[in-house]
Coordinates of C-alpha atoms in Angstrom, one line a residue:
Chain A
X1 CA -118.2 68.9 -44.0
X2 CA -120.8 68.4 -40.9
X3 CA -122.6 70.9 -38.7
X4 CA -119.9 70.8 -36.2
X5 CA -117.3 72.2 -38.3
X6 CA -118.9 74.7 -40.1
X7 CA -120.2 76.1 -36.5
X8 CA -117.0 76.1 -34.8
X9 CA -114.4 77.0 -37.8
X10 CA -113.5 80.4 -36.2
X11 CA -112.6 78.3 -33.4
X12 CA -114.4 79.9 -30.8
X13 CA -116.1 78.3 -27.8
X14 CA -118.7 80.5 -26.2
X15 CA -118.8 78.6 -22.9
X16 CA -115.3 79.4 -22.1
X17 CA -116.2 83.2 -21.9
X18 CA -118.4 82.0 -19.0
X19 CA -115.2 80.4 -17.2
X20 CA -114.1 82.3 -14.0
X21 CA -110.9 80.0 -14.3
X22 CA -109.9 77.4 -16.5
X23 CA -107.6 75.0 -15.5
X24 CA -105.8 73.3 -18.8
X25 CA -105.9 70.1 -17.3
X26 CA -102.9 68.1 -18.8
X27 CA -100.7 71.1 -19.2
X28 CA -100.8 72.2 -15.8
X29 CA -101.7 75.7 -16.2
X30 CA -104.4 77.8 -14.7
X31 CA -105.7 81.0 -15.8
X32 CA -106.3 81.9 -12.2
X33 CA -102.7 81.4 -11.6
X34 CA -100.7 82.2 -14.5
X35 CA -101.1 85.3 -16.8
X36 CA -101.3 84.0 -20.0
X37 CA -100.8 87.1 -21.6
X38 CA -97.8 87.7 -19.6
X39 CA -95.9 84.6 -20.3
X40 CA -97.1 83.5 -23.9
X41 CA -98.5 86.6 -25.4
X42 CA -95.6 86.9 -28.4
X43 CA -96.2 83.4 -29.2
X44 CA -96.0 82.9 -33.0
X45 CA -95.3 79.5 -34.0
X46 CA -95.7 76.3 -32.1
X47 CA -93.7 73.1 -32.9
X48 CA -94.9 69.2 -31.5
X49 CA -93.6 66.2 -31.9
X50 CA -94.5 62.4 -30.6
X51 CA -91.5 62.3 -28.1
X52 CA -90.7 64.4 -24.9
X53 CA -86.9 63.7 -25.2
X54 CA -86.5 64.7 -29.0
X55 CA -88.6 68.3 -28.4
X56 CA -86.5 68.7 -25.4
X57 CA -83.4 68.7 -27.8
X58 CA -85.0 70.9 -30.0
X59 CA -86.1 73.4 -28.0
X60 CA -82.2 73.2 -26.5
X61 CA -81.2 73.8 -29.6
X62 CA -83.3 76.6 -30.8
X63 CA -82.3 78.4 -27.3
X64 CA -78.9 77.7 -28.4
X65 CA -79.0 79.3 -31.8
X66 CA -81.1 82.3 -30.6
X67 CA -78.2 82.5 -27.9
X68 CA -80.5 82.6 -25.1
X69 CA -80.1 80.1 -22.1
X70 CA -80.5 76.6 -22.7
X71 CA -81.6 75.8 -19.3
X72 CA -85.3 75.4 -19.9
X73 CA -88.5 75.0 -17.5
X74 CA -90.6 72.6 -18.3
X75 CA -93.7 75.1 -17.8
X76 CA -96.2 71.8 -18.0
X77 CA -94.3 69.8 -15.4
X78 CA -97.6 70.0 -13.1
X79 CA -99.4 68.2 -15.6
X80 CA -97.6 65.3 -15.3
X81 CA -98.3 64.6 -19.1
X82 CA -96.3 66.7 -21.3
X83 CA -93.5 68.6 -21.9
X84 CA -93.8 72.6 -22.8
X85 CA -91.4 74.7 -23.6
X86 CA -90.7 78.4 -24.7
X87 CA -87.8 79.6 -26.4
X88 CA -89.1 83.6 -27.5
X89 CA -91.9 83.3 -29.9
X90 CA -91.9 79.6 -30.0
X91 CA -93.4 76.8 -27.8
X92 CA -92.2 73.4 -28.0
X93 CA -94.4 70.5 -26.8
X94 CA -94.4 66.9 -27.3
X95 CA -97.8 64.9 -28.4
X96 CA -97.3 61.5 -27.0
X97 CA -98.4 58.8 -29.9
X98 CA -101.8 58.9 -31.8
X99 CA -104.6 61.5 -32.5
X100 CA -106.6 61.1 -28.6
X101 CA -102.9 62.1 -27.2
X102 CA -102.6 64.9 -29.5
X103 CA -106.1 66.0 -29.8
X104 CA -105.7 66.6 -26.0
X105 CA -102.7 69.0 -26.3
X106 CA -104.4 70.8 -29.1
X107 CA -107.3 71.8 -27.0
X108 CA -105.3 72.9 -24.5
X109 CA -102.9 74.7 -26.5
X110 CA -105.2 76.4 -28.4
X111 CA -107.5 77.3 -25.4
X112 CA -103.8 78.5 -23.9
X113 CA -102.8 81.1 -27.4
X114 CA -106.8 82.4 -27.3
X115 CA -106.5 83.5 -23.2
X116 CA -102.9 84.8 -24.6
X117 CA -104.3 87.1 -27.3
X118 CA -101.9 85.5 -29.7
X119 CA -101.9 86.6 -33.5
X120 CA -100.9 84.6 -36.5
X121 CA -99.8 81.4 -35.1
X122 CA -98.5 78.6 -37.1
X123 CA -98.4 74.9 -35.9
X124 CA -96.0 72.7 -36.9
X125 CA -95.8 68.6 -36.4
X126 CA -92.3 67.2 -36.8
X127 CA -92.2 63.3 -36.8
X128 CA -91.0 59.7 -37.8
X129 CA -93.0 57.9 -40.2
X130 CA -93.1 54.8 -42.3
X131 CA -92.7 55.4 -46.2
X132 CA -94.1 54.0 -48.9
X133 CA -91.7 53.9 -51.9
X134 CA -89.3 56.3 -50.6
X135 CA -85.7 55.5 -49.2
X136 CA -85.4 56.1 -45.4
X137 CA -83.8 59.3 -44.3
X138 CA -86.3 61.3 -46.5
X139 CA -88.4 64.2 -45.5
X140 CA -91.9 64.1 -46.4
X141 CA -94.3 67.5 -46.0
X142 CA -98.0 66.4 -46.1
X143 CA -99.8 67.6 -48.7
X144 CA -103.1 66.2 -47.9
X145 CA -103.7 64.4 -44.5
X146 CA -105.8 61.0 -44.8
X147 CA -107.8 58.8 -42.7
X148 CA -107.1 54.6 -43.5
X149 CA -109.7 54.3 -45.5
X150 CA -107.2 57.2 -47.6
X151 CA -110.1 59.9 -47.4
X152 CA -109.2 63.5 -46.3
X153 CA -111.2 63.4 -43.1
X154 CA -110.9 63.6 -39.2
X155 CA -113.5 61.1 -37.5
X156 CA -114.5 61.7 -33.7
X157 CA -117.7 60.8 -32.3
X158 CA -119.3 63.6 -30.4
X159 CA -122.5 62.2 -28.4
X160 CA -122.0 58.7 -30.0
X161 CA -122.4 60.2 -33.5
X162 CA -119.7 60.0 -36.1
X163 CA -118.6 63.7 -37.0
X164 CA -116.6 63.9 -40.1
X165 CA -113.9 67.2 -40.2
X166 CA -111.7 68.2 -43.5
X167 CA -108.3 67.9 -43.1
X168 CA -107.2 70.8 -45.5
X169 CA -104.3 72.3 -44.6
X170 CA -101.8 75.1 -46.1
X171 CA -100.5 74.0 -49.5
X172 CA -98.0 77.0 -49.7
X173 CA -96.7 76.4 -46.5
X174 CA -96.0 72.9 -47.6
X175 CA -94.3 73.6 -50.9
X176 CA -92.2 76.5 -48.9
X177 CA -90.5 73.4 -46.3
X178 CA -89.9 71.6 -49.4
X179 CA -88.0 74.1 -51.2
X180 CA -85.8 75.7 -48.2
X181 CA -84.9 71.5 -46.7
X182 CA -83.5 71.3 -50.5
X183 CA -82.3 74.5 -51.0
X184 CA -80.6 74.2 -47.1
X185 CA -79.1 70.6 -48.3
X186 CA -80.7 69.3 -45.2
X187 CA -82.0 66.1 -46.8
X188 CA -84.2 65.2 -49.9
X189 CA -87.7 66.7 -49.1
X190 CA -90.8 65.7 -51.3
X191 CA -94.4 66.5 -50.8
X192 CA -96.8 63.7 -50.3
X193 CA -100.0 62.7 -49.0
X194 CA -99.9 61.2 -45.5
X195 CA -102.0 58.4 -43.5
X196 CA -103.0 58.5 -40.3
X197 CA -103.4 55.2 -38.7
X198 CA -104.6 54.4 -35.3
X199 CA -102.1 51.6 -34.5
X200 CA -99.0 51.3 -35.4
X201 CA -99.1 47.3 -36.5
X202 CA -102.8 46.1 -38.0
X203 CA -103.9 49.6 -39.2
X204 CA -100.9 50.1 -41.1
X205 CA -101.1 46.8 -42.7
X206 CA -97.8 45.2 -40.5
X207 CA -97.2 42.0 -40.5
X208 CA -95.1 41.8 -37.5
X209 CA -97.5 42.2 -35.1
X210 CA -98.7 40.4 -32.1
X211 CA -101.7 39.7 -34.0
X212 CA -102.0 39.3 -37.8
X213 CA -105.3 38.9 -39.7
X214 CA -103.9 39.6 -43.4
X215 CA -101.4 38.4 -45.8
X216 CA -98.7 39.5 -47.7
X217 CA -100.4 39.7 -50.8
X218 CA -103.2 42.2 -48.7
X219 CA -100.7 44.5 -47.4
X220 CA -98.8 45.2 -50.9
X221 CA -102.5 45.6 -52.3
X222 CA -103.3 48.0 -49.5
X223 CA -99.7 50.0 -49.6
X224 CA -99.9 49.9 -53.6
X225 CA -103.2 51.4 -54.0
X226 CA -102.2 53.8 -51.2
X227 CA -98.9 54.9 -53.3
X228 CA -100.7 55.3 -56.4
X229 CA -103.2 57.5 -54.7
X230 CA -100.3 59.8 -54.0
X231 CA -99.4 58.7 -50.1
X232 CA -95.5 58.3 -49.4
X233 CA -96.1 57.8 -46.1
X234 CA -97.7 56.4 -42.9
X235 CA -97.9 58.0 -39.3
X236 CA -100.5 58.3 -36.7
X237 CA -101.4 61.9 -35.8
X238 CA -101.7 64.2 -39.2
X239 CA -105.6 64.3 -39.7
X240 CA -106.4 65.2 -36.1
X241 CA -103.7 67.7 -36.3
X242 CA -104.4 69.3 -39.5
X243 CA -108.3 69.1 -39.2
X244 CA -108.1 70.9 -35.7
X245 CA -105.5 73.2 -36.5
X246 CA -108.3 74.4 -39.5
X247 CA -110.7 74.7 -36.9
X248 CA -108.6 76.9 -34.8
X249 CA -107.8 78.9 -37.3
X250 CA -104.3 78.3 -37.2
X251 CA -102.1 77.4 -40.0
X252 CA -100.5 73.8 -40.0
X253 CA -97.8 71.7 -41.7
X254 CA -96.6 68.1 -40.9
X255 CA -92.8 67.5 -41.3
X256 CA -92.4 63.4 -41.3
X257 CA -88.7 61.4 -42.0
X258 CA -89.4 58.4 -43.0
X259 CA -87.5 55.5 -40.9
X260 CA -88.6 52.6 -43.0
X261 CA -89.5 52.2 -46.9
X262 CA -92.7 49.4 -46.1
X263 CA -92.8 48.5 -49.9
X264 CA -89.6 46.3 -48.7
X265 CA -89.8 45.9 -45.0
X266 CA -92.0 46.1 -41.8
X267 CA -89.3 46.8 -39.8
X268 CA -87.4 49.7 -39.0
X269 CA -83.7 48.3 -39.4
X270 CA -81.3 51.5 -39.8
X271 CA -78.3 51.7 -37.3
X272 CA -78.6 53.9 -34.4
X273 CA -76.4 56.4 -36.0
X274 CA -78.9 56.6 -38.5
X275 CA -81.5 56.8 -36.4
X276 CA -80.2 59.3 -34.2
X277 CA -79.8 61.7 -37.4
X278 CA -82.8 60.9 -39.0
X279 CA -85.2 62.0 -36.3
X280 CA -83.1 65.0 -36.1
X281 CA -83.6 66.1 -39.6
X282 CA -87.3 67.6 -39.3
X283 CA -86.3 69.8 -36.3
X284 CA -83.3 71.0 -38.7
X285 CA -86.2 71.6 -41.6
X286 CA -88.2 73.7 -38.8
X287 CA -84.8 75.7 -37.3
X288 CA -84.3 76.5 -41.2
X289 CA -87.9 78.2 -41.3
X290 CA -87.3 80.4 -38.6
X291 CA -84.1 81.6 -39.9
X292 CA -85.5 82.4 -43.1
X293 CA -88.1 84.2 -41.3
X294 CA -86.0 86.0 -39.0
X295 CA -87.4 84.3 -35.8
X296 CA -84.1 82.8 -33.6
X297 CA -83.1 85.6 -32.2
X298 CA -85.8 87.5 -31.5
X299 CA -86.8 86.9 -27.7
X300 CA -85.7 86.0 -24.3
X301 CA -86.6 81.9 -23.2
X302 CA -88.6 81.8 -20.5
Chain B
X1 CA -117.5 39.0 -33.7
X2 CA -115.2 39.4 -37.0
X3 CA -113.2 37.3 -38.8
X4 CA -110.3 38.9 -37.3
X5 CA -110.8 38.2 -34.0
X6 CA -112.3 34.5 -34.1
X7 CA -109.0 33.7 -36.4
X8 CA -106.4 34.9 -34.0
X9 CA -108.3 34.5 -30.5
X10 CA -105.5 32.6 -29.4
X11 CA -103.0 35.4 -30.0
X12 CA -101.0 33.6 -32.3
X13 CA -99.3 35.7 -35.4
X14 CA -97.7 33.0 -37.7
X15 CA -95.3 35.6 -39.6
X16 CA -93.4 35.7 -36.2
X17 CA -92.1 32.3 -36.3
X18 CA -90.2 33.1 -39.7
X19 CA -88.7 36.5 -38.1
X20 CA -84.8 35.7 -37.7
X21 CA -84.9 38.6 -35.2
X22 CA -88.1 40.4 -33.6
X23 CA -87.0 44.1 -33.3
X24 CA -89.6 45.7 -30.5
X25 CA -89.5 49.0 -32.0
X26 CA -90.9 51.3 -29.2
X27 CA -89.9 49.0 -26.5
X28 CA -86.2 49.6 -27.9
X29 CA -85.7 45.9 -27.0
X30 CA -84.8 43.2 -30.1
X31 CA -84.5 39.0 -29.2
X32 CA -81.4 39.3 -31.2
X33 CA -79.7 41.2 -28.2
X34 CA -81.9 40.2 -25.0
X35 CA -82.6 36.7 -23.7
X36 CA -86.3 37.3 -23.0
X37 CA -86.5 34.1 -21.4
X38 CA -83.9 34.8 -19.3
X39 CA -85.0 38.6 -18.5
X40 CA -88.9 38.3 -18.7
X41 CA -89.4 34.6 -18.0
X42 CA -90.6 34.4 -14.5
X43 CA -93.4 37.5 -15.3
X44 CA -97.1 36.7 -13.9
X45 CA -98.2 40.3 -14.2
X46 CA -98.7 43.5 -16.3
X47 CA -99.0 46.5 -14.9
X48 CA -99.8 49.7 -16.9
X49 CA -100.9 53.5 -16.1
X50 CA -101.0 56.5 -18.3
X51 CA -97.8 58.6 -17.0
X52 CA -94.6 57.5 -16.9
X53 CA -93.9 59.2 -13.4
X54 CA -97.2 57.4 -11.8
X55 CA -96.1 54.1 -13.0
X56 CA -92.1 54.5 -11.5
X57 CA -93.2 55.0 -8.4
X58 CA -95.4 52.5 -8.4
X59 CA -92.6 50.1 -9.1
X60 CA -90.4 51.6 -6.6
X61 CA -93.3 51.1 -4.1
X62 CA -93.5 47.8 -5.2
X63 CA -89.7 47.1 -4.5
X64 CA -89.8 48.7 -1.4
X65 CA -92.9 46.2 -0.5
X66 CA -90.7 43.3 -1.6
X67 CA -87.5 44.2 0.0
X68 CA -85.8 44.6 -3.0
X69 CA -83.6 47.8 -4.6
X70 CA -85.5 50.8 -5.5
X71 CA -83.2 51.5 -8.1
X72 CA -84.9 50.3 -10.8
X73 CA -83.7 50.7 -14.3
X74 CA -85.9 51.5 -17.4
X75 CA -85.8 48.8 -19.3
X76 CA -87.3 50.7 -22.7
X77 CA -85.0 53.4 -22.4
X78 CA -83.5 53.0 -25.7
X79 CA -86.9 53.0 -27.4
X80 CA -87.6 56.8 -26.3
X81 CA -91.2 56.2 -26.1
X82 CA -92.3 54.1 -22.9
X83 CA -90.7 53.7 -19.4
X84 CA -90.9 49.7 -18.5
X85 CA -89.6 48.4 -14.9
X86 CA -89.5 44.7 -13.6
X87 CA -90.0 44.0 -9.8
X88 CA -89.6 40.4 -9.8
X89 CA -92.7 38.6 -11.5
X90 CA -94.5 42.0 -12.0
X91 CA -93.7 44.4 -15.4
X92 CA -94.5 48.1 -14.9
X93 CA -94.8 50.0 -18.1
X94 CA -96.6 53.3 -19.0
X95 CA -98.7 53.3 -22.0
X96 CA -99.6 56.8 -22.6
X97 CA -102.5 58.6 -23.4
X98 CA -105.4 56.6 -26.0
X99 CA -106.0 53.8 -27.5
X100 CA -103.2 54.2 -30.5
X101 CA -100.5 55.0 -27.9
X102 CA -101.8 51.7 -25.9
X103 CA -102.2 49.5 -28.4
X104 CA -98.5 49.7 -29.6
X105 CA -97.4 49.2 -26.0
X106 CA -99.8 45.7 -25.6
X107 CA -98.6 44.6 -29.2
X108 CA -94.8 44.6 -28.1
X109 CA -95.6 43.4 -24.5
X110 CA -97.7 40.3 -26.1
X111 CA -94.9 39.6 -28.2
X112 CA -92.4 39.8 -25.6
X113 CA -93.9 37.8 -23.1
X114 CA -94.7 35.0 -25.7
X115 CA -90.7 35.0 -26.8
X116 CA -90.3 34.9 -23.0
X117 CA -92.5 32.0 -22.7
X118 CA -94.5 33.8 -19.5
X119 CA -97.5 31.3 -18.5
X120 CA -100.8 32.6 -17.2
X121 CA -99.7 36.5 -17.2
X122 CA -102.7 38.7 -16.1
X123 CA -102.4 42.7 -17.4
X124 CA -104.0 45.5 -15.0
X125 CA -104.7 49.0 -16.4
X126 CA -104.5 51.3 -13.2
X127 CA -106.0 54.9 -14.3
X128 CA -107.4 57.9 -13.6
X129 CA -111.2 58.7 -14.9
X130 CA -114.3 61.3 -14.9
X131 CA -117.0 59.8 -12.5
X132 CA -120.7 59.4 -13.8
X133 CA -122.9 59.9 -10.2
X134 CA -119.3 59.0 -8.1
X135 CA -118.0 61.1 -6.0
X136 CA -114.1 61.7 -6.5
X137 CA -111.8 59.7 -5.1
X138 CA -113.9 56.3 -5.6
X139 CA -112.4 53.3 -7.1
X140 CA -114.3 51.9 -10.2
X141 CA -113.4 48.5 -11.4
X142 CA -114.5 47.9 -14.8
X143 CA -117.3 45.6 -15.4
X144 CA -118.1 45.8 -18.6
X145 CA -115.5 48.4 -21.6
X146 CA -118.0 50.3 -23.9
X147 CA -117.2 52.4 -26.9
X148 CA -119.0 56.4 -27.1
X149 CA -121.3 54.4 -28.9
X150 CA -122.5 52.5 -25.4
X151 CA -121.3 49.6 -27.4
X152 CA -118.7 46.5 -25.8
X153 CA -116.6 47.2 -29.1
X154 CA -113.2 48.0 -30.0
X155 CA -113.1 49.3 -33.4
X156 CA -110.0 49.4 -35.7
X157 CA -109.6 49.7 -39.4
X158 CA -107.8 46.9 -41.3
X159 CA -107.2 47.4 -45.0
X160 CA -109.2 50.6 -44.3
X161 CA -112.1 48.2 -43.5
X162 CA -114.0 48.5 -40.0
X163 CA -113.4 45.6 -37.5
X164 CA -115.0 45.1 -34.5
X165 CA -113.7 43.1 -31.6
X166 CA -115.8 42.2 -28.4
X167 CA -114.1 44.0 -25.1
X168 CA -115.4 40.8 -22.9
X169 CA -112.6 41.0 -19.5
X170 CA -112.8 38.6 -16.4
X171 CA -115.5 39.1 -14.3
X172 CA -114.2 37.2 -11.0
X173 CA -111.3 39.0 -11.4
X174 CA -113.0 42.4 -11.2
X175 CA -115.1 41.5 -8.6
X176 CA -112.1 40.0 -6.6
X177 CA -110.8 43.6 -7.0
X178 CA -113.5 45.5 -5.7
X179 CA -113.6 43.1 -2.6
X180 CA -110.2 43.5 -1.6
X181 CA -110.2 47.2 -2.4
X182 CA -113.2 47.5 0.7
X183 CA -112.0 44.8 2.8
X184 CA -108.6 46.8 3.2
X185 CA -110.1 50.0 3.6
X186 CA -108.3 51.7 0.7
X187 CA -111.3 53.4 -0.5
X188 CA -114.9 52.9 -1.4
X189 CA -114.6 50.5 -4.7
X190 CA -117.5 49.8 -6.9
X191 CA -118.1 47.6 -10.0
X192 CA -119.5 50.1 -13.1
X193 CA -119.2 49.7 -16.6
X194 CA -116.5 52.2 -18.3
X195 CA -116.8 54.1 -21.3
X196 CA -113.5 54.6 -23.6
X197 CA -113.5 57.9 -25.7
X198 CA -110.7 58.8 -28.4
X199 CA -110.8 62.4 -26.9
X200 CA -110.7 64.1 -23.2
X201 CA -113.5 67.0 -24.2
X202 CA -115.7 66.4 -27.6
X203 CA -115.9 62.8 -27.4
X204 CA -116.7 62.8 -23.5
X205 CA -119.1 65.8 -23.9
X206 CA -117.0 68.2 -22.3
X207 CA -118.3 72.0 -22.7
X208 CA -115.0 73.6 -21.9
X209 CA -112.8 72.2 -24.8
X210 CA -111.1 74.6 -27.7
X211 CA -114.5 73.8 -29.6
X212 CA -117.7 72.7 -28.6
X213 CA -120.3 71.7 -30.8
X214 CA -123.6 70.6 -28.4
X215 CA -125.3 72.3 -25.3
X216 CA -125.2 71.8 -21.8
X217 CA -128.7 69.9 -22.7
X218 CA -127.2 67.3 -24.8
X219 CA -124.3 67.0 -22.3
X220 CA -126.4 65.7 -19.5
X221 CA -128.9 63.5 -21.8
X222 CA -125.9 62.0 -22.8
X223 CA -124.3 61.6 -19.6
X224 CA -128.0 60.6 -18.0
X225 CA -128.3 57.9 -20.8
X226 CA -125.0 56.3 -20.2
X227 CA -125.7 56.2 -16.5
X228 CA -128.6 54.4 -16.8
X229 CA -126.9 51.7 -18.5
X230 CA -124.7 51.0 -16.2
X231 CA -122.0 53.9 -16.7
X232 CA -120.0 55.2 -13.6
X233 CA -116.9 56.8 -15.3
X234 CA -115.1 57.7 -18.7
X235 CA -111.6 57.0 -19.8
X236 CA -109.4 56.4 -22.6
X237 CA -107.8 53.0 -22.8
X238 CA -110.5 50.3 -21.7
X239 CA -112.0 48.7 -24.9
X240 CA -108.5 48.5 -26.7
X241 CA -107.2 47.0 -23.2
X242 CA -109.6 44.6 -22.5
X243 CA -110.2 43.5 -26.3
X244 CA -106.3 43.1 -26.7
X245 CA -105.9 41.1 -23.8
X246 CA -109.4 39.0 -24.8
X247 CA -107.2 38.1 -28.4
X248 CA -103.9 37.5 -26.1
X249 CA -105.3 35.0 -23.9
X250 CA -104.2 36.9 -21.0
X251 CA -106.5 38.2 -18.1
X252 CA -107.3 41.8 -18.0
X253 CA -108.4 44.4 -15.4
X254 CA -109.3 47.9 -15.6
X255 CA -109.1 50.0 -12.2
X256 CA -109.4 53.8 -12.2
X257 CA -110.1 56.3 -9.8
X258 CA -112.4 59.0 -10.4
X259 CA -111.3 62.5 -10.2
X260 CA -114.8 64.3 -11.2
X261 CA -118.0 63.7 -10.9
X262 CA -119.1 64.6 -14.6
X263 CA -123.1 65.3 -13.7
X264 CA -121.5 68.4 -11.5
X265 CA -118.5 69.5 -13.5
X266 CA -116.3 69.4 -16.8
X267 CA -113.4 70.6 -14.9
X268 CA -111.1 68.6 -12.4
X269 CA -111.1 70.8 -9.0
X270 CA -109.9 68.7 -6.4
X271 CA -106.9 70.4 -4.5
X272 CA -103.2 69.0 -5.6
X273 CA -103.1 67.2 -2.2
X274 CA -106.7 65.1 -2.8
X275 CA -105.3 64.7 -6.5
X276 CA -101.9 63.4 -5.6
X277 CA -103.9 60.7 -2.7
X278 CA -106.4 59.8 -5.3
X279 CA -104.1 58.9 -8.3
X280 CA -101.9 56.5 -6.0
X281 CA -105.0 54.7 -5.0
X282 CA -105.3 52.5 -8.2
X283 CA -101.7 51.4 -7.4
X284 CA -102.7 50.4 -3.5
X285 CA -105.1 48.1 -4.9
X286 CA -103.0 46.5 -7.5
X287 CA -100.1 46.0 -4.2
X288 CA -103.0 44.5 -2.3
X289 CA -104.0 42.3 -4.9
X290 CA -100.2 41.3 -5.2
X291 CA -99.9 40.6 -1.6
X292 CA -103.0 38.3 -1.4
X293 CA -101.7 36.3 -4.0
X294 CA -98.1 35.9 -2.4
X295 CA -96.4 37.5 -5.0
X296 CA -94.7 41.0 -3.8
X297 CA -91.1 39.3 -2.2
X298 CA -90.8 36.5 -4.6
X299 CA -88.0 37.7 -6.6
X300 CA -85.4 40.1 -7.3
X301 CA -85.7 43.4 -9.4
X302 CA -83.7 43.4 -12.8

């Protein structure tokens, strides 16, 4: 664990106290023009996903289940980068693809919930992923987030120097999500380690990118090694998500559906109908979690 | 230079020959259902930018300037991730934020132009950036793309092992873009080195993220060192863009406007009107380039 993560594990950046106004640039929200305590003070759950369309549909579904208006306003519209919807105590945002885009969203959401004075917030990432040795349509709840070296760290460079942050997340929350998915018969769900890659093709050992410098033997040796270490899926955000949530002092869970079994194919070959169904599954798990925590009908949508 | 980049500097992945059908998953386009040669065969310029709204407006502007319909269809709608518009020989696409998202787009666009049989294609990235020692509203055309260690490489991990690819791009094209921007009085334009960071806050030495582990002295020492080495702006894509374009054998240029002078402020503090104007400038440079190459009115929009 690096000095950086030790020093700021409570998520406090002392410089923010001195800012007269903080403009959350990519969210298009400013402490000077929005009363964060009034608008966001009751937030308890933050739900993120890669695709803006998927997160919009999920927010509408949650609003419908809460009996509130499904005419939701994108609160981050001015920023022109992300969508942000609020349904009672639930914030829903898209994070784009990859850790750089996600890290921007997380920095700004962590500042938002701090300025709003939110307490006991839990963050979820709902995603799609490539499975390793599991059938398409399986939910993997991440037990540990690994980088492509199969180490449980998130690396970034600060002042050009490498900093490695641990990716530990909440084991009880992960187990609970697997349990309720299976109990509610949403689909098959398992715990598994998840690898975060910085690319869809070459970093995930696919053979079908524009470039490929490895053989099929290299690929299968790498995927089998990952499988033996407990990896069940690859995606592009989990190490950043769990390590930054840990630094910010919020609970975090990563819930992904698999769209392909990489031991059989690199390409996603499911039908349009299966694709539409599978990508809704993580949202159904999240909604079931909210129901069991008596959250779905507890506040008006803004 | 690594074995990987040596081996594939002509951009040929031999595995693609064996694929009966290639589904470009994130573009939602398949060689089995779209005739790439018919739809994309005449493409000569590919223009990318981070924001879908900005790229949509640029495509509409180009269509208007060409005298063709501004009712453009998003050709990548089925993928649900990117927008993709075609205006005569110009393809316009958004790449999201950061190198992982960009690398997905590039892999799929490189395969697209290969299947379409396009020849002599030039790729542009138009973006916003944080300036170092230059006034907001300046166009920086990238002379060299550096990572945050200030090295001219793009790093990725293949099979978990680090691969460093050179980021060399086309110096004549960069000089031409600076020249025409100044000649056409679009705004002040200069050549400069550009740093690609994997994060907006900590990797760019900002003090105003949710976390900050450095002092103001650390920040200014780092930014001044970068300035002395010729760096004039920071963004989040250039190393990946230039190195993958180089591997694919296409010319590449990175044209960014600065929204802030990081030696004076971390936060973007320009007015809404300035912001709206500044972010259009790279598109005006690109349009001017097309005009001078007799491209703006040379084909119907699809």
